[in-house]
mmCIF file of C-alpha atoms and ligand atoms in Angstrom:
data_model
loop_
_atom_site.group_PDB
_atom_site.id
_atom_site.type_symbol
_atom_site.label_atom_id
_atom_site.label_comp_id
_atom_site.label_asym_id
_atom_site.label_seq_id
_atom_site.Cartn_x
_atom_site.Cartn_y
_atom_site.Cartn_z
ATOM 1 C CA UNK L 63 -19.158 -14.012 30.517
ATOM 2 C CA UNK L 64 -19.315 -17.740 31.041
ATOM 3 C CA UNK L 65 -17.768 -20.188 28.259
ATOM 4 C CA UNK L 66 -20.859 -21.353 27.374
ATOM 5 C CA UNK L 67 -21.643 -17.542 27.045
ATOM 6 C CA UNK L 68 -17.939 -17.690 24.838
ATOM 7 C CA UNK L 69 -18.946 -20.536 22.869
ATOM 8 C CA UNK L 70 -22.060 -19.413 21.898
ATOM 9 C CA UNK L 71 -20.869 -16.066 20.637
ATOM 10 C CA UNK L 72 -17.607 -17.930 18.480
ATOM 11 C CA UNK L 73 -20.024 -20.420 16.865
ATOM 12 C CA UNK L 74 -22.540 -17.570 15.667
ATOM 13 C CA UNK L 75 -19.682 -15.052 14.811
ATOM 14 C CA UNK L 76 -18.515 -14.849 10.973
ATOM 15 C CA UNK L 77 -15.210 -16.201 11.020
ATOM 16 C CA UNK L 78 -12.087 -17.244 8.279
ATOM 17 C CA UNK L 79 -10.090 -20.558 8.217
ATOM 18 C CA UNK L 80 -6.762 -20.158 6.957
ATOM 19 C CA UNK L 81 -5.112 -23.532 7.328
ATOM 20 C CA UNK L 82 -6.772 -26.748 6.712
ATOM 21 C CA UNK L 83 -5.673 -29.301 4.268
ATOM 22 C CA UNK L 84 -9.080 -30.510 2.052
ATOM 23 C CA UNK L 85 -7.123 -33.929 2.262
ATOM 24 C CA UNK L 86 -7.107 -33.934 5.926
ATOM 25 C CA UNK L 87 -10.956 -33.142 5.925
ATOM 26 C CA UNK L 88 -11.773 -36.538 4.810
ATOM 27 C CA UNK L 89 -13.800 -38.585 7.740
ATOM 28 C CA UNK L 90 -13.891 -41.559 7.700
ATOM 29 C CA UNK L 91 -17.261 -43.073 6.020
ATOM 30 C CA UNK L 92 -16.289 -41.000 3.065
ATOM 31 C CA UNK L 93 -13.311 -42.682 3.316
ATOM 32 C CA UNK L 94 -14.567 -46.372 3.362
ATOM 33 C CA UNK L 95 -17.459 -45.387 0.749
ATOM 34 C CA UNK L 96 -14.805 -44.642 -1.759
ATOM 35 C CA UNK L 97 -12.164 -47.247 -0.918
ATOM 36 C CA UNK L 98 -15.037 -50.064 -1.592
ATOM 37 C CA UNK L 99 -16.083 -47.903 -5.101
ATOM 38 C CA UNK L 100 -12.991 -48.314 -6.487
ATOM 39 C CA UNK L 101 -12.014 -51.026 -4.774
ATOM 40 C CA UNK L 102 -8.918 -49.574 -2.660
ATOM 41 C CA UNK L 103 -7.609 -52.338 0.348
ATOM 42 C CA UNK L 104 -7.408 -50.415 3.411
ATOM 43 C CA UNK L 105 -6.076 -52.125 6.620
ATOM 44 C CA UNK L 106 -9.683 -51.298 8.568
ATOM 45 C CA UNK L 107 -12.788 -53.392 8.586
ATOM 46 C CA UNK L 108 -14.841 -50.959 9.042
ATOM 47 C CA UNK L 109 -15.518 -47.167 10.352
ATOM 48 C CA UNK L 110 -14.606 -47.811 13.940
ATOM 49 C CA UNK L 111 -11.212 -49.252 13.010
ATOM 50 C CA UNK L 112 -10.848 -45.952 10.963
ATOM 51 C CA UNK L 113 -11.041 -44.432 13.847
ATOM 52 C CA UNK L 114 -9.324 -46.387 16.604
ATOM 53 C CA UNK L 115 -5.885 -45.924 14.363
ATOM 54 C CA UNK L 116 -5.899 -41.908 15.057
ATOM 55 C CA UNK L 117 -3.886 -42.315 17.828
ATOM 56 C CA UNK L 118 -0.326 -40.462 17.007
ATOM 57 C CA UNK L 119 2.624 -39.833 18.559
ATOM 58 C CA UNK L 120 4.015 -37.419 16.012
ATOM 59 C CA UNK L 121 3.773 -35.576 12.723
ATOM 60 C CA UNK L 122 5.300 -38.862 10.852
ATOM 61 C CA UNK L 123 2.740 -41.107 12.495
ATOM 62 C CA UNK L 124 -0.445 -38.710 11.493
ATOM 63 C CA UNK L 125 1.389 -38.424 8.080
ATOM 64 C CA UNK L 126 1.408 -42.225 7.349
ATOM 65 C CA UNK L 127 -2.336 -42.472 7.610
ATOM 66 C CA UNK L 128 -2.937 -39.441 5.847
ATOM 67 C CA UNK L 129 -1.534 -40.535 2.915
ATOM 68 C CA UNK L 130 -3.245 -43.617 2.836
ATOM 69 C CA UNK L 131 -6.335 -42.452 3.551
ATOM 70 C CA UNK L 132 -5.953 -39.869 0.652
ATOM 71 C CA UNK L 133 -5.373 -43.303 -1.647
ATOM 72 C CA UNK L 134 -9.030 -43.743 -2.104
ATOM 73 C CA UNK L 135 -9.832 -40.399 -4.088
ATOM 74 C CA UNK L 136 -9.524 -41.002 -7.567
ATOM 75 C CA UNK L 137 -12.030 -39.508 -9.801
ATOM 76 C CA UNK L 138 -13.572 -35.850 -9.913
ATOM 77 C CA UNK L 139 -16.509 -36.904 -7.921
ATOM 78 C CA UNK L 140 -14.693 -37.998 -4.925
ATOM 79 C CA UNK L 141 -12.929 -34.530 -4.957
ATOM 80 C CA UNK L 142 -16.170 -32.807 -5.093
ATOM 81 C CA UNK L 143 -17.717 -35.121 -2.299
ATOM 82 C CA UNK L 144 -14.824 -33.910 -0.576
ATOM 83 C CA UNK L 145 -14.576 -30.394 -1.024
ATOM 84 C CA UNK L 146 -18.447 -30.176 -0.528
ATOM 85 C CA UNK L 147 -18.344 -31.918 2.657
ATOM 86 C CA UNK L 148 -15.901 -29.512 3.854
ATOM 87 C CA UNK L 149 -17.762 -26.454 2.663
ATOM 88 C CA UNK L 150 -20.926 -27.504 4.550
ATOM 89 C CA UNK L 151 -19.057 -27.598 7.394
ATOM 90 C CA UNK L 152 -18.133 -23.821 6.900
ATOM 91 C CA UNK L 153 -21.534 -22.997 6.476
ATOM 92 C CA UNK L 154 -22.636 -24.519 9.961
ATOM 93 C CA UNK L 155 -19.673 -22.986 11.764
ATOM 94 C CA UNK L 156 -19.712 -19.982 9.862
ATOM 95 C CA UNK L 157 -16.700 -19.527 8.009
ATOM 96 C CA UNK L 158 -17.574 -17.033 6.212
ATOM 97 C CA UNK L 159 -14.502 -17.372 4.389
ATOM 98 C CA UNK L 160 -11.768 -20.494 3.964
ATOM 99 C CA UNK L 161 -8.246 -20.515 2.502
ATOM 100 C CA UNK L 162 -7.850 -24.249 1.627
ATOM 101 C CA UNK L 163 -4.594 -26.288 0.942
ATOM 102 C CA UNK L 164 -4.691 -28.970 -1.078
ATOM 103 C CA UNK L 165 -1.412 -31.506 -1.841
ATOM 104 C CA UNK L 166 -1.165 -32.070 -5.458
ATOM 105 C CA UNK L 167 1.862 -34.285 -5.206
ATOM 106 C CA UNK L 168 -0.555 -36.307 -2.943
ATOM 107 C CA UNK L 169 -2.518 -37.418 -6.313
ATOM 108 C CA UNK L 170 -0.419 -36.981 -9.215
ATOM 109 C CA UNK L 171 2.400 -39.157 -7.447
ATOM 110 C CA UNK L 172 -1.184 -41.652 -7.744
ATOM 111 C CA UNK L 173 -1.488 -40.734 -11.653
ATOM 112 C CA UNK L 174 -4.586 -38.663 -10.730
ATOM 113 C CA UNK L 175 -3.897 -35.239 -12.800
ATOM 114 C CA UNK L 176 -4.897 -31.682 -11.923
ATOM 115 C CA UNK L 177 -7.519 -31.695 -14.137
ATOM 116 C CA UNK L 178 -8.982 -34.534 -12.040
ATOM 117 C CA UNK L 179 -8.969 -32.670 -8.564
ATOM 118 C CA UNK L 180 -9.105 -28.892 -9.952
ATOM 119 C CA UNK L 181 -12.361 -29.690 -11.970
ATOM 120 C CA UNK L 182 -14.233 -31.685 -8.480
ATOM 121 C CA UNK L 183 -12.738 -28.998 -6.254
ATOM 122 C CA UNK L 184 -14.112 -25.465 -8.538
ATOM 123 C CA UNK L 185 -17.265 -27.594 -9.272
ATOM 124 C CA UNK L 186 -18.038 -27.918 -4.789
ATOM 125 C CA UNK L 187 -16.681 -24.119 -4.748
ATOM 126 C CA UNK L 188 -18.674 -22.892 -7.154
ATOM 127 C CA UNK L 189 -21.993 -24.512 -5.946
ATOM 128 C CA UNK L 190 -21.435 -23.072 -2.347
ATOM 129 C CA UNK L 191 -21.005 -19.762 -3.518
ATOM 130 C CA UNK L 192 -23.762 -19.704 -5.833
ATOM 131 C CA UNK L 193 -25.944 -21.393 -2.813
ATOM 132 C CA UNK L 194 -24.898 -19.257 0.156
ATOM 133 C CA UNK L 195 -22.210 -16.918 -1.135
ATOM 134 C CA UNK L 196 -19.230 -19.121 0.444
ATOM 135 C CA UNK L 197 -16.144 -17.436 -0.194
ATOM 136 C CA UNK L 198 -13.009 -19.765 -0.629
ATOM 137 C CA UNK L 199 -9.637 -19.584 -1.911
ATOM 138 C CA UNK L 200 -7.335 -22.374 -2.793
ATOM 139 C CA UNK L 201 -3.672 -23.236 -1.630
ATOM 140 C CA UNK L 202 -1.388 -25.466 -3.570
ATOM 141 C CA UNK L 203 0.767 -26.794 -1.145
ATOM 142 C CA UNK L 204 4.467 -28.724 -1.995
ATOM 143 C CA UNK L 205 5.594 -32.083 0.347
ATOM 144 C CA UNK L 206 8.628 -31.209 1.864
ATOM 145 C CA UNK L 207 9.922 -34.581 1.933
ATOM 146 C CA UNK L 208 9.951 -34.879 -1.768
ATOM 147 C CA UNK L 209 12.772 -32.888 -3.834
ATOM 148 C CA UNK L 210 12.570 -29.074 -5.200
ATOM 149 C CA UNK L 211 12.661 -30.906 -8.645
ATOM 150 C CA UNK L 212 9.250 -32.467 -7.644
ATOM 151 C CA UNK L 213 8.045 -29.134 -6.905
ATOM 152 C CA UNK L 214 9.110 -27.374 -9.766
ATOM 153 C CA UNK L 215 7.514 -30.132 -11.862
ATOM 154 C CA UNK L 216 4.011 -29.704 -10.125
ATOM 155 C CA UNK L 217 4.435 -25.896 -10.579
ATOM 156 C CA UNK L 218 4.690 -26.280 -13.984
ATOM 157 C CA UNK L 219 1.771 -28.751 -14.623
ATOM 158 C CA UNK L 220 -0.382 -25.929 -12.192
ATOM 159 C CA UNK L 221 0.304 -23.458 -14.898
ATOM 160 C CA UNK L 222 -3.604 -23.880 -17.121
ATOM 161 C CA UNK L 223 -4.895 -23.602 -13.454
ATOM 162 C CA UNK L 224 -3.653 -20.824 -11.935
ATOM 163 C CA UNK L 225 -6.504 -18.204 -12.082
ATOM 164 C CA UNK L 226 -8.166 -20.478 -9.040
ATOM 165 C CA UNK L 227 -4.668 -20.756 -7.319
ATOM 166 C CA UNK L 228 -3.947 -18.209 -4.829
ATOM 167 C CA UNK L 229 -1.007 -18.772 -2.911
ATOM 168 C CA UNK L 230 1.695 -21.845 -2.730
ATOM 169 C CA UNK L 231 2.458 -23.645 0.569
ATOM 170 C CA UNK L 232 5.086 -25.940 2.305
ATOM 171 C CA UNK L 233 3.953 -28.912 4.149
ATOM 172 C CA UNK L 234 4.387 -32.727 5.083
ATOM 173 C CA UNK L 235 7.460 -33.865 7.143
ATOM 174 C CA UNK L 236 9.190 -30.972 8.958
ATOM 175 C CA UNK L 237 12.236 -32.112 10.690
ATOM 176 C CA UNK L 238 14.938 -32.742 7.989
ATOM 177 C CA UNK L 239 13.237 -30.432 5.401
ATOM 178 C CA UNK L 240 13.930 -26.882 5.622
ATOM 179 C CA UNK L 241 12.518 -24.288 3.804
ATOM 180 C CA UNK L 242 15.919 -23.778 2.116
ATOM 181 C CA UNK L 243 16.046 -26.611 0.469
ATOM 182 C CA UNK L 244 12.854 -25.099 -1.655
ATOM 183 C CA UNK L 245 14.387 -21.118 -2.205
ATOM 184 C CA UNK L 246 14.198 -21.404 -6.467
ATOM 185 C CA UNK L 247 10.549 -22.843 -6.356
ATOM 186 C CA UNK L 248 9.117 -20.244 -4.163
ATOM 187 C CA UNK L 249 11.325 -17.595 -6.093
ATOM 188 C CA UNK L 250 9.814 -18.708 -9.338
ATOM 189 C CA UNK L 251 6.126 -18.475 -7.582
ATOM 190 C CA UNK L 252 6.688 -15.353 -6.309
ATOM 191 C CA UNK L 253 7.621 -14.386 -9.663
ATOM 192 C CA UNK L 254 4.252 -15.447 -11.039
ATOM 193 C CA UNK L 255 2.412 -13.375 -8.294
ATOM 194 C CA UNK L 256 1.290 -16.258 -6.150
ATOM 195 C CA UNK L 257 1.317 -15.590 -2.761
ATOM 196 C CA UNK L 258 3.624 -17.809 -0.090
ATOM 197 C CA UNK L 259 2.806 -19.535 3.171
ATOM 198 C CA UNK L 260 4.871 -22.579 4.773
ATOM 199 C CA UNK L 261 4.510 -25.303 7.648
ATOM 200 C CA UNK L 262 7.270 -24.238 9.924
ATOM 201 C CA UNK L 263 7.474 -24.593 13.425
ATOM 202 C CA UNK L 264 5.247 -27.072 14.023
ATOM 203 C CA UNK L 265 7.863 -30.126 15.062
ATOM 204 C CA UNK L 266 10.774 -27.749 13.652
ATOM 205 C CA UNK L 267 13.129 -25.215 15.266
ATOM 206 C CA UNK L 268 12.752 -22.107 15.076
ATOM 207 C CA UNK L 269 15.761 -21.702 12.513
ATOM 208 C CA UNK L 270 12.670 -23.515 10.212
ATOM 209 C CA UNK L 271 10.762 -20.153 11.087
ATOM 210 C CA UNK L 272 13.663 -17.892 10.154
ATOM 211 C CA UNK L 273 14.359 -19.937 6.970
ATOM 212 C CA UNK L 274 10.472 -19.726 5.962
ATOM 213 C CA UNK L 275 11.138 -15.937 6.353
ATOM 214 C CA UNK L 276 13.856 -15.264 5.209
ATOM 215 C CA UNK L 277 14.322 -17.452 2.597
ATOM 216 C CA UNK L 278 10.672 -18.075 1.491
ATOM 217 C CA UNK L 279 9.264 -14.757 1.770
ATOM 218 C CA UNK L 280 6.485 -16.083 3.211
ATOM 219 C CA UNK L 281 3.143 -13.916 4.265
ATOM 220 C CA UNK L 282 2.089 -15.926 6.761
ATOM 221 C CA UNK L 283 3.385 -19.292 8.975
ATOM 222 C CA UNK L 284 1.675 -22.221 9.278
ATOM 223 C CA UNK L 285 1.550 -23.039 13.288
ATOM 224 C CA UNK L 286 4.880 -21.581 14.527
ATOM 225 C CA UNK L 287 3.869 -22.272 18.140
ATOM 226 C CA UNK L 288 7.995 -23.092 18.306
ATOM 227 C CA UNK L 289 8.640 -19.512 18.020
ATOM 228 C CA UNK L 290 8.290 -18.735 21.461
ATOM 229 C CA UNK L 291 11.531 -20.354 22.124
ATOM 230 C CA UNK L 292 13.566 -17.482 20.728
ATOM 231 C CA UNK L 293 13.107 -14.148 21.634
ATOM 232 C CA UNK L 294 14.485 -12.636 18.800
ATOM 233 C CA UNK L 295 11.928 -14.323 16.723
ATOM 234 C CA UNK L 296 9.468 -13.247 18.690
ATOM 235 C CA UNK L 297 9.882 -9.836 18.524
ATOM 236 C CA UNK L 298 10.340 -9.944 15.271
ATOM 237 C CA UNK L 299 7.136 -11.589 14.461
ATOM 238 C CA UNK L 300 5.842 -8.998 16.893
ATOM 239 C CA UNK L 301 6.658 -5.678 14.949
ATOM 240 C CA UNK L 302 6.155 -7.349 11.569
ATOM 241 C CA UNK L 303 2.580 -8.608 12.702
ATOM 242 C CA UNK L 304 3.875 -12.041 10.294
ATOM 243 C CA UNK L 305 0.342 -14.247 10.855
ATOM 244 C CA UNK L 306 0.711 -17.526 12.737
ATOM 245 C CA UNK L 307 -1.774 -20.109 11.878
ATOM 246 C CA UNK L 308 -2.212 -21.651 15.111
ATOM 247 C CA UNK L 309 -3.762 -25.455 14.948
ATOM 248 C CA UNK L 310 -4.904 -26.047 19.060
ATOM 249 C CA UNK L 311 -6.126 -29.664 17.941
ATOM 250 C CA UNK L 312 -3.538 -30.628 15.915
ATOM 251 C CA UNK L 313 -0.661 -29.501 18.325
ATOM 252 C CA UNK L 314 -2.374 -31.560 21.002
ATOM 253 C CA UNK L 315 -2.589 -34.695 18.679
ATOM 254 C CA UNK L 316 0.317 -34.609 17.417
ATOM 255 C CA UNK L 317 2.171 -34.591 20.726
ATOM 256 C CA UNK L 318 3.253 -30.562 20.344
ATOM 257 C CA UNK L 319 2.102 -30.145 23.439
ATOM 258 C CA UNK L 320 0.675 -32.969 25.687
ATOM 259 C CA UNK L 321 -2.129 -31.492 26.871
ATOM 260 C CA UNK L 322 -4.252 -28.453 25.820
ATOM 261 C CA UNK L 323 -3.510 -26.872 29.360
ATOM 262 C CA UNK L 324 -0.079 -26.596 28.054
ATOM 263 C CA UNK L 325 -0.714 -24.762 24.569
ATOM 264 C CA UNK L 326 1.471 -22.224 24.131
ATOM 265 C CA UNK L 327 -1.523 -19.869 22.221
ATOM 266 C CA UNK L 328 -2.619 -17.325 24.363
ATOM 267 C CA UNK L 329 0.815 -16.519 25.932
ATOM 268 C CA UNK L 330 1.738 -15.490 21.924
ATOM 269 C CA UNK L 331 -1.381 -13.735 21.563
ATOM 270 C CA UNK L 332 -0.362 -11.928 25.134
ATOM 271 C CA UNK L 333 2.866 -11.082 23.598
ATOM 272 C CA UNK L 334 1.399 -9.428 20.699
ATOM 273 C CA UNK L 335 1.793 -11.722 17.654
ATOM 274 C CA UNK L 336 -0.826 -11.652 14.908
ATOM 275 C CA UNK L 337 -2.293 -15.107 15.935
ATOM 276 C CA UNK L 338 -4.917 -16.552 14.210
ATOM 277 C CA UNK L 339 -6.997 -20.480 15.328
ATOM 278 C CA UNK L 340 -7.390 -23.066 12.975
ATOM 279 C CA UNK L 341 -8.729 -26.844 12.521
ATOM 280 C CA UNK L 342 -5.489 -28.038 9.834
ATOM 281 C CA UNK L 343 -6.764 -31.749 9.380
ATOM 282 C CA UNK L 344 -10.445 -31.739 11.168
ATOM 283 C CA UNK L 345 -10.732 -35.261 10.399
ATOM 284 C CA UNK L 346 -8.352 -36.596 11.676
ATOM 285 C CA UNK L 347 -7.915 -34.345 15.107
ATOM 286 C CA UNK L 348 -11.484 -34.248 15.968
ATOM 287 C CA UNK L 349 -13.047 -31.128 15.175
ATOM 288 C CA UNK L 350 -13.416 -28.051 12.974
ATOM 289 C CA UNK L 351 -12.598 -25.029 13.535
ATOM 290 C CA UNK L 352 -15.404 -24.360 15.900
ATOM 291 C CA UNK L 353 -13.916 -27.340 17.966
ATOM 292 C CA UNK L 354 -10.995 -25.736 18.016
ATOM 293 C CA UNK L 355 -12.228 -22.293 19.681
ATOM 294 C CA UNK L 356 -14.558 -24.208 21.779
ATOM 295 C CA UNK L 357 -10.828 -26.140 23.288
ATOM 296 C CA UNK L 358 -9.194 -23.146 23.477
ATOM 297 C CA UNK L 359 -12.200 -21.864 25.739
ATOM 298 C CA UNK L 360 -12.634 -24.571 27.837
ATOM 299 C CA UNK L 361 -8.985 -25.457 28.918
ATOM 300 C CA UNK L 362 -7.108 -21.716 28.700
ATOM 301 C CA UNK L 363 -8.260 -18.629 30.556
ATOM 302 C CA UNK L 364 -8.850 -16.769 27.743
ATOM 303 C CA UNK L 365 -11.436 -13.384 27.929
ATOM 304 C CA UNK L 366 -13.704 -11.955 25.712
ATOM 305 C CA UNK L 367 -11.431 -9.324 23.662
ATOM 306 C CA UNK L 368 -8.546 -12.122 22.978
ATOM 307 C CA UNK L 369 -11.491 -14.250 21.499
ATOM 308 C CA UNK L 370 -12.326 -11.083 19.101
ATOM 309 C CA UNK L 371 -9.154 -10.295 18.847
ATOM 310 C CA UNK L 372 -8.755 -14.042 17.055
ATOM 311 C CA UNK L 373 -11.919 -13.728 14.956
ATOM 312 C CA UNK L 374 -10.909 -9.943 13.791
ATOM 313 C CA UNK L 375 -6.992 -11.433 13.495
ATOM 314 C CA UNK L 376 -8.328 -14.275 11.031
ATOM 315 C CA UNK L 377 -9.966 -11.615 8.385
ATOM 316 C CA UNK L 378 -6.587 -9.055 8.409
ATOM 317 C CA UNK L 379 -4.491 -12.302 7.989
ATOM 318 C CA UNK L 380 -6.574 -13.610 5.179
ATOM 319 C CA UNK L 381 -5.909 -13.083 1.674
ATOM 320 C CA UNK L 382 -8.972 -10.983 0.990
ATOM 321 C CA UNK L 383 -9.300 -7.668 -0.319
ATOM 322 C CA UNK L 384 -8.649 -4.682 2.261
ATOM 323 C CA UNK L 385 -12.820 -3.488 0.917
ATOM 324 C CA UNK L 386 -13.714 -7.485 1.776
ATOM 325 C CA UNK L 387 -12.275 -7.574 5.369
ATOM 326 C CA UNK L 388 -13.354 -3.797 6.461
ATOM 327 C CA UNK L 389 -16.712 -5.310 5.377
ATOM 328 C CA UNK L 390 -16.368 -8.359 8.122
ATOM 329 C CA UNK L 391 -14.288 -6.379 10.348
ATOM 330 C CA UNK L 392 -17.336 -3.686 10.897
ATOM 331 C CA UNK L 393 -19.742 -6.647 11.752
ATOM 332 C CA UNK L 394 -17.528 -8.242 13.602
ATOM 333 C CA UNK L 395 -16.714 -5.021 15.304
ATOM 334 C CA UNK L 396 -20.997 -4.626 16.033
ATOM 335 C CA UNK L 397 -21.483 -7.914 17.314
ATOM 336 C CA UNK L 398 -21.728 -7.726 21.317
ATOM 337 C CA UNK L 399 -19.671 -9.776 23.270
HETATM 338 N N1 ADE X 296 -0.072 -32.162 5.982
HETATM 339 C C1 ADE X 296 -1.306 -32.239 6.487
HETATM 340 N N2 ADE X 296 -1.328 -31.800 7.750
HETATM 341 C C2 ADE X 296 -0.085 -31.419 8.069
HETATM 342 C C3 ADE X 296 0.534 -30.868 9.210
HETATM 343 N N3 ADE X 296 -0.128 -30.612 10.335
HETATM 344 N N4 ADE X 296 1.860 -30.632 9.167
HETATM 345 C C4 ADE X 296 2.547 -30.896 8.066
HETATM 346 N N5 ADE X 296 2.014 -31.398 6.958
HETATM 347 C C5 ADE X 296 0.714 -31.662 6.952
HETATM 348 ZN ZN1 ZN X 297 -1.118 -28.117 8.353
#
């Protein structure tokens, strides 16, 4: 099969995104639309200038912009804009399904409340599913680089909205935040049945990976392409079938690896780890999650099984019910390749 042949097949397929950050979906005429609403001063002109400053060298460097871009949402509109923007997008690439991180720390450190966000975010969901059965579930993600306090504090105020909150995260700046550092939050979610993922990995040792693990209890790791430098991890990873989120895009614009050549993917998938391929913060990297197969295509050697291997990995590492994914998994299963 040629990789047209392979891209043609991944962009028809039904598919499941399991880390992207709504925040990091933002493009930027959304971005300048709202600043000039509510009158926000960003240091760009206009949309070009938006997006001559993705350039990055690192996580931190991605992080600053992200942040300020996220300044200009700030009433329940622009979170529906946003979360229906993103949702259209699954419908054209067909993701079937989408687990979707959003920061609250992000807004209320702004004064912009849950019921703010929560009510624009159900209001997109709820549309999509009504209009083409889009199923989505949300992820409440902490910022490492603020305290466990912090987190413990936006735990609480989640509490009315936890019926539409399906699992808790870990994300922002890696190196100097390990997961230790937020053991008695994710205890205390655990203990109110939400499920746990965490950012480890990405820029971090693997230590970060072992700490997210062990520590965290988490169900699945967010990138983890750093695992490969310890064996040990990897074979644990390996008979535990822990998911990896893997971000192709993001790895290569963040400087994880310098070129896509380089990504570390397919070896891990070669090895046996439950991988799964993801888009993370579309905007920003230059693509959705389509993109992100279609990059993995064109610059590894990668053959038809590993591609359905990632499509049929994505549904078992989902949070779906085991009747929702053997309902995928057979069609997946029927579609030729
Ligand atoms: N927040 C948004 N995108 C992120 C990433 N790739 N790593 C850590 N935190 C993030
Ligand atoms: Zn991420």
């Amino acid at each position: 099969m040629t990789k047209q042949q392979l891209k043609q097949w991944i962009s028809k397929v039904p598919k499941v995104e399991l880390h992207l950050h709504i925040e990091g979906s933002l493009e930027p005429e959304l971005m300048m639309t709202l600043a000039k609403k509510h009158q926000v001063e960003l240091p760009y002109a206009n949309i070009q200038q938006v997006k001559d400053a993705y350039n990055f060298d690192n996580l931190q460097s991605f992080l600053d912009l992200y942040y300020l871009g996220a300044s200009v949402l700030k009433d329940e509109d622009d979170f529906y804009q946003l979360m229906w923007n993103y949702l259209l997008k699954c419908k054209a690439d067909n993701v079937v399904h989408a687990e979707i991180m959003f920061d609250p720390q992000t807004h209320t450190e702004r004064g912009v409340g849950f019921n703010v966000f929560m009510a624009g975010f159900k209001r997109a969901i709820n549309q999509a599913k009504q209009e083409w059965g889009q199923s989505c579930l949300l992820i409440m993600s902490f910022l490492r680089h603020l305290s466990e306090q912090s987190a413990i504090e936006t735990l609480q105020a989640s509490k009315p909205y936890l019926d539409d909150i399906c699992a808790v995260g870990l994300d922002s700046g890696e190196l100097g935040n390990p997961p230790e550092k937020f053991t008695e939050v994710f205890k205390m979610c655990k203990a109110l049945g939400l499920n746990r993922v965490a950012h480890a990995g990405e820029e971090g040792p693997p230590s970060y990976i072992w700490g997210a693990i062990q520590t965290l209890d988490v169900q699945r790791i967010d990138h983890g392409v750093r695992s490969a430098e310890d064996p040990k991890l990897i074979e644990y990873l390996k008979q535990s079938q822990l998911p990896l989120t893997v971000c192709p895009l993001s790895n290569t614009k963040l400087k994880v690896f310098e070129h896509m050549e380089q990504h570390n993917v397919l070896e891990l998938l070669k090895l046996g780890l439950m991988i799964t391929i993801n888009a993370d913060d579309p905007s920003y990297f230059g693509g959705y999650l389509n993109d992100n197969y279609f990059a993995i295509i064109d610059y590894l050697a990668i053959e038809e099984n590993q591609l359905k291997q990632l499509v049929t990995n994505s549904f078992n590492a989902s949070f779906l019910t085991l009747e929702q994914k053997t309902k995928w998994l057979k069609l997946i299963d029927q579609s030729c390749l």
